[in-house]
CSV table of C-alpha atoms in Angstrom, one decimal:
chain,number,residue,atom,x,y,z
Q,994,MET,CA,23.9,22.4,-8.0
Q,995,LEU,CA,24.1,18.6,-7.6
Q,996,GLN,CA,23.5,17.3,-4.5
Q,997,ARG,CA,26.2,14.3,-2.9
Q,998,SER,CA,22.8,12.2,-3.3
Q,999,GLU,CA,22.7,12.7,-6.9
Q,1000,GLU,CA,26.5,13.3,-7.7
Q,1001,THR,CA,27.6,11.2,-10.8
Q,1002,ASP,CA,29.9,8.3,-11.0
Q,1003,GLU,CA,31.9,10.6,-13.0
Q,1004,LEU,CA,32.3,13.6,-10.5
Q,1005,LEU,CA,32.6,11.3,-7.6
Q,1006,VAL,CA,35.3,9.7,-8.9
Q,1007,ASP,CA,36.8,13.1,-10.0
Q,1008,ARG,CA,36.5,14.5,-6.3
Q,1009,LEU,CA,37.7,11.4,-4.3
Q,1010,GLN,CA,40.6,11.3,-6.7
Q,1011,LYS,CA,41.3,15.3,-6.4
Q,1012,SER,CA,41.3,14.3,-2.4
Q,1013,ALA,CA,43.5,12.0,-2.9
Q,1014,PHE,CA,46.2,14.3,-4.7
Q,1015,THR,CA,45.3,16.9,-2.0
Q,1016,TYR,CA,47.4,14.9,0.3
Q,1017,PHE,CA,50.5,15.4,-0.8
Q,1018,LEU,CA,49.9,18.7,-1.5
Q,1019,ARG,CA,49.3,18.9,2.7
Q,1020,HIS,CA,52.2,16.5,3.7
Q,1021,THR,CA,55.2,16.8,1.6
Q,1022,ASN,CA,58.0,18.9,3.0
Q,1023,ARG,CA,58.8,21.6,0.3
Q,1024,GLU,CA,62.3,21.8,1.6
Q,1025,ASN,CA,63.5,18.0,0.4
Q,1026,GLY,CA,60.6,16.5,-1.2
Q,1027,LEU,CA,59.8,13.8,1.2
Q,1028,VAL,CA,56.1,12.8,2.1
Q,1029,ALA,CA,55.1,11.5,5.8
Q,1030,ASP,CA,54.0,8.2,5.7
Q,1031,THR,CA,50.3,9.0,7.2
Q,1032,SER,CA,48.7,12.0,8.0
Q,1033,ILE,CA,49.3,12.4,12.0
Q,1034,GLY,CA,51.2,14.4,12.8
Q,1035,GLY,CA,55.3,13.5,13.1
Q,1036,SER,CA,54.9,11.0,10.8
Q,1037,HIS,CA,58.1,9.8,9.0
Q,1038,CYS,CA,58.7,9.7,5.4
Q,1039,SER,CA,58.0,6.0,3.8
Q,1040,ILE,CA,60.2,6.4,0.6
Q,1041,ALA,CA,57.3,4.2,-1.3
Q,1042,ALA,CA,55.2,7.3,-0.4
Q,1043,VAL,CA,57.7,9.2,-2.4
Q,1044,GLY,CA,57.5,7.6,-5.0
Q,1045,PHE,CA,53.7,7.2,-5.4
Q,1046,ALA,CA,53.5,11.2,-5.1
Q,1047,LEU,CA,56.0,11.4,-7.6
Q,1048,SER,CA,53.7,9.1,-9.9
Q,1049,SER,CA,50.7,11.3,-8.7
Q,1050,TYR,CA,52.3,14.7,-10.0
Q,1051,PRO,CA,52.0,14.1,-14.2
Q,1052,VAL,CA,47.9,13.5,-13.2
Q,1053,ALA,CA,47.4,16.2,-11.2
Q,1054,ILE,CA,48.9,18.3,-14.2
Q,1055,GLU,CA,46.7,16.8,-16.8
Q,1056,ARG,CA,43.7,17.3,-14.7
Q,1057,GLY,CA,44.9,21.4,-14.2
Q,1058,TRP,CA,45.2,20.9,-10.1
Q,1059,ILE,CA,48.8,21.6,-10.0
Q,1060,ASP,CA,50.6,24.5,-12.4
Q,1061,ARG,CA,53.7,21.9,-14.5
Q,1062,THR,CA,56.3,24.8,-13.4
Q,1063,GLU,CA,55.5,24.2,-10.0
Q,1064,ALA,CA,55.4,20.3,-10.1
Q,1065,ALA,CA,58.2,20.2,-11.9
Q,1066,GLU,CA,60.0,22.0,-8.8
Q,1067,ILE,CA,59.0,19.8,-6.4
Q,1068,ILE,CA,59.6,17.1,-8.3
Q,1069,LEU,CA,63.6,18.8,-8.4
Q,1070,THR,CA,63.8,19.1,-4.8
Q,1071,THR,CA,62.7,15.7,-4.0
Q,1072,LEU,CA,65.1,13.9,-6.5
Q,1073,ASN,CA,68.6,16.0,-5.4
Q,1074,PHE,CA,67.5,14.8,-2.1
Q,1075,PHE,CA,67.7,11.6,-2.9
Q,1076,ALA,CA,70.4,11.9,-5.8
Q,1077,ASP,CA,72.7,13.8,-2.5
Q,1078,SER,CA,71.6,12.2,0.2
Q,1079,ASP,CA,74.2,10.2,2.8
Q,1080,GLN,CA,74.8,6.4,1.3
Q,1081,GLY,CA,77.1,4.1,3.5
Q,1082,GLU,CA,76.9,1.6,6.2
Q,1083,MET,CA,76.3,4.0,9.0
Q,1084,ARG,CA,73.1,4.1,10.9
Q,1085,GLY,CA,72.4,7.6,9.9
Q,1086,ALA,CA,72.4,7.4,6.9
Q,1087,THR,CA,69.1,7.8,4.1
Q,1088,GLY,CA,70.8,4.4,2.0
Q,1089,HIS,CA,72.7,2.3,0.7
Q,1090,ARG,CA,74.3,1.2,-2.2
Q,1091,GLY,CA,71.4,2.2,-4.4
Q,1092,PHE,CA,68.4,1.8,-2.1
Q,1093,TYR,CA,66.9,3.3,0.8
Q,1094,TYR,CA,65.8,3.3,4.4
Q,1095,HIS,CA,62.0,1.9,4.3
Q,1096,PHE,CA,61.3,5.1,6.7
Q,1097,ILE,CA,63.3,8.4,6.9
Q,1098,ASP,CA,62.8,11.6,8.9
Q,1099,MET,CA,60.9,13.9,7.1
Q,1100,LYS,CA,63.3,17.0,8.1
Q,1101,THR,CA,67.0,15.0,7.9
Q,1102,GLY,CA,66.1,12.2,5.7
Q,1103,ASN,CA,68.0,10.1,8.2
Q,1104,ARG,CA,67.2,6.6,8.7
Q,1105,ALA,CA,63.9,6.4,10.8
Q,1106,TRP,CA,63.6,3.9,13.9
Q,1107,ASN,CA,65.1,0.9,13.1
Q,1108,SER,CA,63.4,0.8,10.2
Q,1109,GLU,CA,64.8,-1.4,7.0
Q,1110,LEU,CA,66.8,-0.9,3.5
Q,1111,SER,CA,63.3,-1.6,1.8
Q,1112,MET,CA,64.1,-3.3,-1.7
Q,1113,ILE,CA,60.3,-3.4,-2.3
Q,1114,ASP,CA,59.9,-0.2,-1.3
Q,1115,THR,CA,62.7,1.4,-3.2
Q,1116,ALA,CA,61.3,-0.6,-6.5
Q,1117,LEU,CA,57.8,2.1,-5.3
Q,1118,LEU,CA,60.1,5.3,-4.9
Q,1119,PHE,CA,61.7,4.5,-8.5
Q,1120,MET,CA,58.7,3.7,-10.0
Q,1121,GLY,CA,58.1,6.9,-9.5
Q,1122,VAL,CA,60.9,8.4,-11.0
Q,1123,LEU,CA,60.6,6.1,-14.1
Q,1124,THR,CA,56.7,7.3,-14.7
Q,1125,ILE,CA,58.4,11.1,-14.5
Q,1126,ALA,CA,61.2,10.5,-16.9
Q,1127,GLU,CA,58.5,9.4,-18.7
Q,1128,TYR,CA,56.4,12.4,-18.5
Q,1129,PHE,CA,59.2,15.0,-18.4
Q,1130,ASP,CA,60.0,14.5,-22.0
Q,1131,ARG,CA,60.5,18.3,-23.6
Q,1132,ASP,CA,64.1,20.2,-24.4
Q,1133,GLU,CA,63.2,22.2,-21.5
Q,1134,ALA,CA,66.5,22.4,-18.8
Q,1135,ASP,CA,63.6,21.3,-16.3
Q,1136,ASP,CA,62.9,18.2,-18.0
Q,1137,VAL,CA,66.1,17.4,-18.9
Q,1138,GLU,CA,67.2,17.5,-15.3
Q,1139,ILE,CA,64.4,15.0,-14.1
Q,1140,ARG,CA,65.6,12.5,-16.9
Q,1141,GLU,CA,69.0,12.7,-15.7
Q,1142,LEU,CA,68.8,12.6,-12.1
Q,1143,SER,CA,66.3,9.9,-12.6
Q,1144,LYS,CA,68.5,8.2,-14.3
Q,1145,PHE,CA,71.3,8.6,-12.1
Q,1146,LEU,CA,69.0,7.4,-9.1
Q,1147,TYR,CA,68.0,4.5,-11.0
Q,1148,GLU,CA,71.4,3.1,-12.6
Q,1149,ARG,CA,73.1,3.4,-8.8
Q,1150,ALA,CA,70.7,0.7,-7.6
Q,1151,ASP,CA,73.0,-2.7,-7.2
Q,1152,TRP,CA,70.6,-5.0,-7.6
Q,1153,ARG,CA,73.1,-7.8,-7.9
Q,1154,TRP,CA,73.7,-7.2,-4.2
Q,1155,ALA,CA,70.5,-7.4,-3.0
Q,1156,LEU,CA,70.2,-11.1,-3.7
Q,1157,ASN,CA,72.5,-11.9,-1.3
Q,1158,LYS,CA,74.5,-14.8,-2.9
Q,1159,GLY,CA,70.2,-16.1,-4.2
Q,1160,ASP,CA,68.6,-16.7,-6.8
Q,1161,THR,CA,66.0,-14.3,-5.7
Q,1162,LEU,CA,65.7,-11.0,-3.9
Q,1163,SER,CA,66.3,-10.7,-0.2
Q,1164,MET,CA,63.4,-8.3,1.7
Q,1165,GLY,CA,65.8,-5.8,3.4
Q,1166,TRP,CA,68.9,-5.3,4.9
Q,1167,LYS,CA,70.3,-3.5,8.2
Q,1168,PRO,CA,73.7,-2.4,9.2
Q,1169,GLY,CA,74.9,-4.3,12.0
Q,1170,GLY,CA,72.8,-7.6,11.2
Q,1171,GLY,CA,73.2,-7.6,7.0
Q,1172,PHE,CA,70.2,-9.0,5.1
Q,1173,LEU,CA,67.0,-10.2,6.7
Q,1174,ARG,CA,66.3,-13.7,6.8
Q,1175,TRP,CA,63.3,-13.4,3.9
Q,1176,ARG,CA,63.7,-13.1,-0.1
Q,1177,TYR,CA,60.5,-12.9,-2.3
Q,1178,GLN,CA,59.2,-15.6,-3.5
Q,1179,GLY,CA,55.8,-16.3,-4.4
Q,1180,TYR,CA,52.9,-14.4,-6.0
Q,1181,ASP,CA,53.6,-11.2,-3.9
Q,1182,GLU,CA,53.8,-7.4,-5.7
Q,1183,ALA,CA,57.6,-7.4,-6.5
Q,1184,ILE,CA,56.9,-8.2,-10.3
Q,1185,LEU,CA,58.0,-4.9,-11.1
Q,1186,LEU,CA,60.7,-5.3,-8.8
Q,1187,TYR,CA,62.5,-8.1,-10.8
Q,1188,ALA,CA,61.0,-6.4,-14.1
Q,1189,MET,CA,63.7,-3.2,-12.8
Q,1190,ALA,CA,66.5,-5.2,-11.3
Q,1191,MET,CA,66.9,-7.5,-14.7
Q,1192,ALA,CA,66.5,-4.3,-16.7
Q,1193,SER,CA,69.1,-2.4,-15.1
Q,1194,PRO,CA,72.1,-1.7,-17.4
Q,1195,THR,CA,74.6,-1.1,-14.4
Q,1196,HIS,CA,74.2,-4.3,-12.1
Q,1197,PRO,CA,71.3,-6.3,-13.5
Q,1198,ILE,CA,70.0,-9.9,-11.9
Q,1199,PRO,CA,70.0,-12.9,-14.4
Q,1200,ALA,CA,66.2,-13.6,-15.9
Q,1201,LYS,CA,66.0,-17.4,-13.9
Q,1202,CYS,CA,65.6,-14.8,-10.8
Q,1203,TYR,CA,62.4,-14.1,-12.2
Q,1204,ASP,CA,61.5,-17.8,-12.6
Q,1205,ALA,CA,62.9,-18.3,-9.1
Q,1206,PHE,CA,60.1,-15.8,-7.7
Q,1207,ALA,CA,57.1,-17.2,-10.0
Q,1208,SER,CA,57.6,-21.2,-9.9
Q,1209,THR,CA,57.0,-20.8,-6.1
Q,1210,TYR,CA,53.5,-19.8,-7.1
Q,1211,SER,CA,50.5,-21.3,-5.6
Q,1212,TRP,CA,47.2,-21.8,-7.8
Q,1213,MET,CA,43.8,-22.7,-6.4
Q,1214,MET,CA,40.4,-23.0,-8.5
Q,1215,VAL,CA,37.7,-20.3,-8.1
Q,1216,LYS,CA,34.4,-21.2,-9.7
Q,1217,ASP,CA,36.0,-23.2,-12.3
Q,1218,LYS,CA,39.2,-20.9,-13.4
Q,1219,PRO,CA,42.6,-20.9,-12.2
Q,1220,PHE,CA,43.3,-18.4,-9.3
Q,1221,LEU,CA,46.6,-17.1,-8.7
Q,1222,TYR,CA,46.8,-16.8,-5.1
Q,1223,ALA,CA,47.4,-14.1,-2.9
Q,1224,GLY,CA,45.4,-12.8,0.3
Q,1225,PRO,CA,46.0,-9.1,0.5
Q,1226,LEU,CA,43.8,-7.1,-2.3
Q,1227,PHE,CA,47.0,-5.1,-2.6
Q,1228,ILE,CA,49.1,-8.0,-3.8
Q,1229,HIS,CA,47.2,-7.4,-7.0
Q,1230,LEU,CA,47.2,-3.9,-7.2
Q,1231,PHE,CA,50.8,-2.6,-6.7
Q,1232,SER,CA,52.7,-3.4,-9.9
Q,1233,HIS,CA,49.0,-3.0,-11.8
Q,1234,ALA,CA,49.6,0.9,-11.0
Q,1235,TRP,CA,52.4,1.1,-13.4
Q,1236,ILE,CA,52.3,-2.0,-15.4
Q,1237,ASP,CA,49.2,-2.5,-18.1
Q,1238,PHE,CA,49.0,-6.7,-17.9
Q,1239,ARG,CA,46.1,-6.7,-20.0
Q,1240,GLY,CA,46.8,-9.6,-22.9
Q,1241,ILE,CA,51.1,-9.7,-22.5
Q,1242,ARG,CA,51.6,-13.0,-20.3
Q,1243,ASP,CA,54.9,-14.8,-18.7
Q,1244,LYS,CA,55.4,-18.8,-18.8
Q,1245,TYR,CA,53.1,-19.2,-16.1
Q,1246,MET,CA,50.2,-17.5,-17.4
Q,1247,THR,CA,50.4,-19.1,-20.6
Q,1248,GLU,CA,50.0,-22.2,-19.3
Q,1249,LYS,CA,46.9,-21.6,-17.6
Q,1250,ASP,CA,45.6,-19.7,-20.3
Q,1251,SER,CA,45.2,-16.3,-17.9
Q,1252,ASP,CA,47.3,-13.3,-17.2
Q,1253,TYR,CA,47.9,-11.0,-14.2
Q,1254,PHE,CA,44.9,-8.6,-15.5
Q,1255,LEU,CA,42.0,-11.4,-15.5
Q,1256,ASN,CA,43.7,-13.4,-12.4
Q,1257,THR,CA,43.3,-9.3,-10.1
Q,1258,GLN,CA,39.9,-9.4,-11.1
Q,1259,ILE,CA,38.9,-12.7,-9.6
Q,1260,ALA,CA,40.9,-12.0,-6.7
Q,1261,ILE,CA,38.3,-9.3,-6.7
Q,1262,ASP,CA,35.1,-11.4,-7.4
Q,1263,ALA,CA,36.7,-13.8,-4.5
Q,1264,GLN,CA,36.5,-10.7,-2.2
Q,1265,ARG,CA,33.2,-10.0,-2.8
Q,1266,ASP,CA,31.8,-13.4,-2.5
Q,1267,TYR,CA,33.8,-13.8,1.0
Q,1268,ALA,CA,32.7,-10.1,2.4
Q,1269,ASP,CA,29.3,-11.8,1.1
Q,1270,ARG,CA,29.6,-15.2,2.6
Q,1271,ASN,CA,30.9,-13.5,5.8
Q,1272,PRO,CA,31.8,-16.7,7.5
Q,1273,GLY,CA,33.5,-14.8,10.7
Q,1274,HIS,CA,30.1,-13.3,11.0
Q,1275,PHE,CA,31.1,-9.5,11.4
Q,1276,SER,CA,29.0,-6.6,11.6
Q,1277,GLY,CA,28.5,-4.8,8.0
Q,1278,TYR,CA,30.2,-7.4,5.1
Q,1279,GLY,CA,28.4,-7.9,2.2
Q,1280,ARG,CA,28.6,-8.6,-1.6
Q,1281,GLU,CA,29.3,-4.3,-1.4
Q,1282,VAL,CA,31.1,-3.9,1.3
Q,1283,TRP,CA,34.4,-6.1,1.1
Q,1284,GLY,CA,38.6,-4.6,0.8
Q,1285,LEU,CA,40.3,-6.8,2.8
Q,1286,THR,CA,44.3,-6.3,2.7
Q,1287,ALA,CA,47.1,-4.9,4.3
Q,1288,CYS,CA,46.0,-2.0,6.5
Q,1289,ASP,CA,46.0,-0.1,10.4
Q,1290,GLY,CA,43.4,-1.6,12.6
Q,1291,PRO,CA,41.9,-1.9,16.0
Q,1292,ASN,CA,44.9,-2.0,19.1
Q,1293,PRO,CA,45.6,-5.3,19.5
Q,1294,THR,CA,46.5,-5.4,22.9
Q,1295,GLY,CA,44.4,-7.7,24.9
Q,1296,SER,CA,40.7,-8.4,23.0
Q,1297,ARG,CA,38.5,-5.0,22.5
Q,1298,HIS,CA,34.8,-4.7,23.4
Q,1299,SER,CA,32.6,-5.6,19.9
Q,1300,ARG,CA,28.7,-5.3,19.0
Q,1301,ARG,CA,29.3,-9.3,19.7
Q,1302,GLY,CA,31.1,-9.0,22.8
Q,1303,ARG,CA,34.8,-9.7,23.3
Q,1304,GLN,CA,37.3,-9.5,19.9
Q,1305,LYS,CA,40.3,-10.7,19.4
Q,1306,VAL,CA,41.6,-7.5,16.7
Q,1307,LEU,CA,45.1,-7.7,15.0
Q,1308,GLY,CA,46.3,-3.8,14.5
Q,1309,TYR,CA,48.2,-3.6,11.8
Q,1310,ALA,CA,47.5,-6.9,10.0
Q,1311,ALA,CA,47.5,-8.2,5.8
Q,1312,ARG,CA,44.3,-9.3,6.4
Q,1313,GLY,CA,42.9,-11.0,2.8
Q,1314,ALA,CA,40.2,-13.6,1.7
Q,1315,PRO,CA,39.5,-16.1,1.9
Q,1316,PHE,CA,41.6,-17.6,4.0
Q,1317,GLY,CA,42.5,-14.7,6.2
Q,1318,PRO,CA,43.6,-13.3,8.5
Q,1319,ASP,CA,40.3,-11.4,9.0
Q,1320,ASP,CA,39.4,-9.7,12.4
Q,1321,GLY,CA,36.3,-7.3,10.9
Q,1322,THR,CA,38.7,-4.8,9.2
Q,1323,ILE,CA,38.1,-3.3,6.0
Q,1324,ALA,CA,40.2,-1.1,4.2
Q,1325,PRO,CA,37.5,1.9,2.5
Q,1326,TRP,CA,39.9,2.7,-0.4
Q,1327,ALA,CA,40.4,-0.5,-1.9
Q,1328,PRO,CA,37.0,-1.4,-4.1
Q,1329,LEU,CA,37.7,2.5,-5.9
Q,1330,ALA,CA,41.6,1.1,-6.0
Q,1331,CYS,CA,39.7,-2.0,-8.5
Q,1332,LEU,CA,38.1,0.7,-10.2
Q,1333,PRO,CA,40.1,-0.5,-14.1
Q,1334,PHE,CA,39.7,-4.5,-13.5
Q,1335,ASP,CA,35.9,-3.9,-12.6
Q,1336,ARG,CA,34.0,-0.6,-12.2
Q,1337,LYS,CA,30.7,-1.4,-11.7
Q,1338,ALA,CA,31.7,-3.3,-7.9
Q,1339,ALA,CA,34.3,-1.0,-7.3
Q,1340,LEU,CA,31.6,2.4,-7.8
Q,1341,SER,CA,28.7,0.0,-6.1
Q,1342,GLY,CA,30.9,-1.2,-3.1
Q,1343,THR,CA,32.9,2.6,-2.8
Q,1344,ARG,CA,28.9,4.3,-2.8
Q,1345,THR,CA,27.0,1.7,-0.4
Q,1346,MET,CA,30.5,1.7,2.3
Q,1347,MET,CA,30.5,6.4,1.5
Q,1348,ALA,CA,26.6,6.5,2.4
Q,1349,ALA,CA,26.5,3.7,5.4
Q,1350,TYR,CA,30.0,4.7,7.1
Q,1351,PRO,CA,30.4,8.1,6.3
Q,1352,ALA,CA,33.4,8.5,8.8
Q,1353,ILE,CA,35.5,6.7,6.8
Q,1354,LEU,CA,36.4,10.2,5.1
Q,1355,LEU,CA,38.8,12.1,6.9
Q,1356,ASP,CA,39.6,15.8,4.7
Q,1357,GLY,CA,37.7,14.0,2.1
Q,1358,CYS,CA,40.7,11.1,1.9
Q,1359,PHE,CA,39.5,7.6,2.9
Q,1360,VAL,CA,40.8,6.9,6.2
Q,1361,GLY,CA,43.6,3.6,6.2
Q,1362,GLY,CA,40.0,1.0,7.5
Q,1363,PHE,CA,37.7,0.8,10.1
Q,1364,ASN,CA,36.0,-2.4,11.6
Q,1365,PRO,CA,32.2,-1.5,12.3
Q,1366,THR,CA,32.2,-4.9,15.0
Q,1367,VAL,CA,34.5,-3.5,16.8
Q,1368,GLU,CA,32.1,-0.7,19.0
Q,1369,GLY,CA,33.3,3.0,18.5
Q,1370,LYS,CA,31.2,6.9,18.3
Q,1371,GLY,CA,29.2,5.7,15.5
Q,1372,PRO,CA,28.3,2.6,12.4
Q,1373,GLU,CA,32.1,2.9,11.7
Q,1374,GLY,CA,32.8,1.5,14.8
Q,1375,TRP,CA,36.4,1.4,15.2
Q,1376,VAL,CA,38.1,4.5,12.7
Q,1377,ASP,CA,41.5,4.8,12.3
Q,1378,ASP,CA,42.9,8.6,12.9
Q,1379,ARG,CA,45.1,8.5,10.0
Q,1380,SER,CA,45.0,8.8,5.6
Q,1381,VAL,CA,48.1,7.0,4.6
Q,1382,ALA,CA,50.1,8.6,1.7
Q,1383,ILE,CA,50.4,4.7,-0.7
Q,1384,ASP,CA,46.6,4.4,-0.8
Q,1385,GLN,CA,46.4,8.0,-1.6
Q,1386,GLY,CA,48.5,8.0,-4.4
Q,1387,LEU,CA,47.1,4.2,-5.4
Q,1388,LEU,CA,43.9,5.8,-5.7
Q,1389,VAL,CA,44.7,9.0,-8.1
Q,1390,ILE,CA,46.9,6.2,-10.8
Q,1391,MET,CA,44.6,3.2,-11.0
Q,1392,ILE,CA,41.6,6.2,-11.4
Q,1393,GLU,CA,43.8,7.9,-13.9
Q,1394,ASN,CA,44.0,4.6,-16.0
Q,1395,ASP,CA,40.8,3.5,-15.6
Q,1396,ARG,CA,39.9,7.4,-16.7
Q,1397,THR,CA,42.6,7.9,-19.4
Q,1398,GLY,CA,44.9,5.3,-19.0
Q,1399,MET,CA,47.7,7.9,-18.7
Q,1400,ILE,CA,50.6,5.8,-15.9
Q,1401,TRP,CA,49.8,3.0,-18.0
Q,1402,LYS,CA,50.2,4.5,-21.8
Q,1403,LEU,CA,53.5,6.8,-19.7
Q,1404,LEU,CA,55.1,3.1,-18.2
Q,1405,ARG,CA,54.8,1.1,-22.1
Q,1406,GLY,CA,57.0,4.1,-23.1
Q,1407,SER,CA,59.7,2.7,-20.8
Q,1408,PRO,CA,62.7,1.2,-22.0
Q,1409,ILE,CA,63.3,-0.4,-18.8
Q,1410,ILE,CA,59.9,-1.3,-18.2
Q,1411,ARG,CA,60.0,-3.3,-21.7
Q,1412,LYS,CA,63.6,-5.1,-21.1
Q,1413,GLY,CA,62.0,-5.9,-17.8
Q,1414,LEU,CA,59.5,-7.5,-18.9
Q,1415,GLU,CA,60.8,-9.2,-21.8
Q,1416,LYS,CA,63.2,-10.6,-19.8
Q,1417,ALA,CA,60.8,-12.1,-17.6
Q,1418,GLY,CA,59.5,-13.6,-20.8
Q,1419,PHE,CA,56.4,-11.6,-20.9
Q,1420,LYS,CA,54.8,-12.0,-24.7
Q,1421,GLY,CA,52.0,-10.7,-26.5
Q,1422,GLY,CA,49.6,-7.4,-26.2
Q,1423,TRP,CA,51.5,-3.7,-26.0
Q,1424,LEU,CA,54.5,-6.1,-25.7
Q,1425,ASP,CA,54.6,-7.0,-29.4
Q,1426,GLY,CA,53.1,-4.0,-30.9
Q,1427,GLU,CA,49.4,-4.3,-30.3
Q,1428,THR,CA,46.8,-2.0,-28.6
Q,1429,ALA,CA,45.6,-2.8,-25.4
Q,1430,ALA,CA,41.7,-3.2,-24.9
Q,1431,VAL,CA,39.6,-1.4,-22.8
Q,1432,ALA,CA,39.1,-3.0,-20.0
């Protein structure tokens, strides 16, 4: 048997992908299909986590980690819960106008904390719904019911209402307070949100909304290449988990002779260059130790003892490169999630961090973050005490896209995704019937 130090890339990736999937087996309420946001006991359900879980089941079935019948049973329980859950303006509801609260109680499904009705998290939930609708394509009773429930959930969402009389989608809504003042504009994870909203057969938003979103993009040059800027790495990954952007372009990318896939490759290179330069002089940073994104960090109450004296820390924050914010906290799962874009960088970064910082794995899953600059029990310094559901789901999906392209292939077959992208002005590649080249 191979020792861990001799583990091949294929075996390493398989082990980490399977471990990431087991998060959902451990932290799903089988009575309603809800998924805990984190591995900490008492965690509420994140509706985005449910979307990532749903998208992970086809991978697990094909890899033999779960039986198809068992997976279909869990999925149907989940879909039926959301279809039957309370919708309305009352504070204890699960959702309103076909959207859902960001966090809901794991047992009751009622709104948790003072969380917002979240448009982007609902969209991430629906990406899971669309994924399983494409995968469960047989004439069997379970498959038919999965497709029917998926159709119902997607078509119930009132995207026009979510515009709140504007040209861009609102980030959220709260009972009693109404819509949040923030909207989705400028480059962020919302490409999938706009594609989904424009493709709706029941409550579509007009194509001009995508232009209103994308016309506020911020560009910069990186190594003589135009780069659509966003600091946190997750922004460059989330829509890509489901949508194959290789070779397809909207007018904004056409003008720059680029595409969103290439843009993510530039983002990865920018992150590695930043970590190598290490302008903040944080411990551990280097070209093989990188991953600045939205994640937990050391408690920001006051300052923390570090290996270089007192240091201000940020707690949970959307860290980014090269313009910050940054406090030395790294998301250890982030390099591996980049596997389809830069396999060499993803594997070398993952291996380097695992060798130098063994405590970044918890029950086989990557923790949310660690900070070697802040004093701790080991070389990792501060280490998050939990794994996060959306991180694990992203790993399952992105690893599979690199290995077989499975999730990309499924969503290329979705008439909803195709219609949404075409309304946004995307052309070329697989949208024109061409096969996307393997990265």
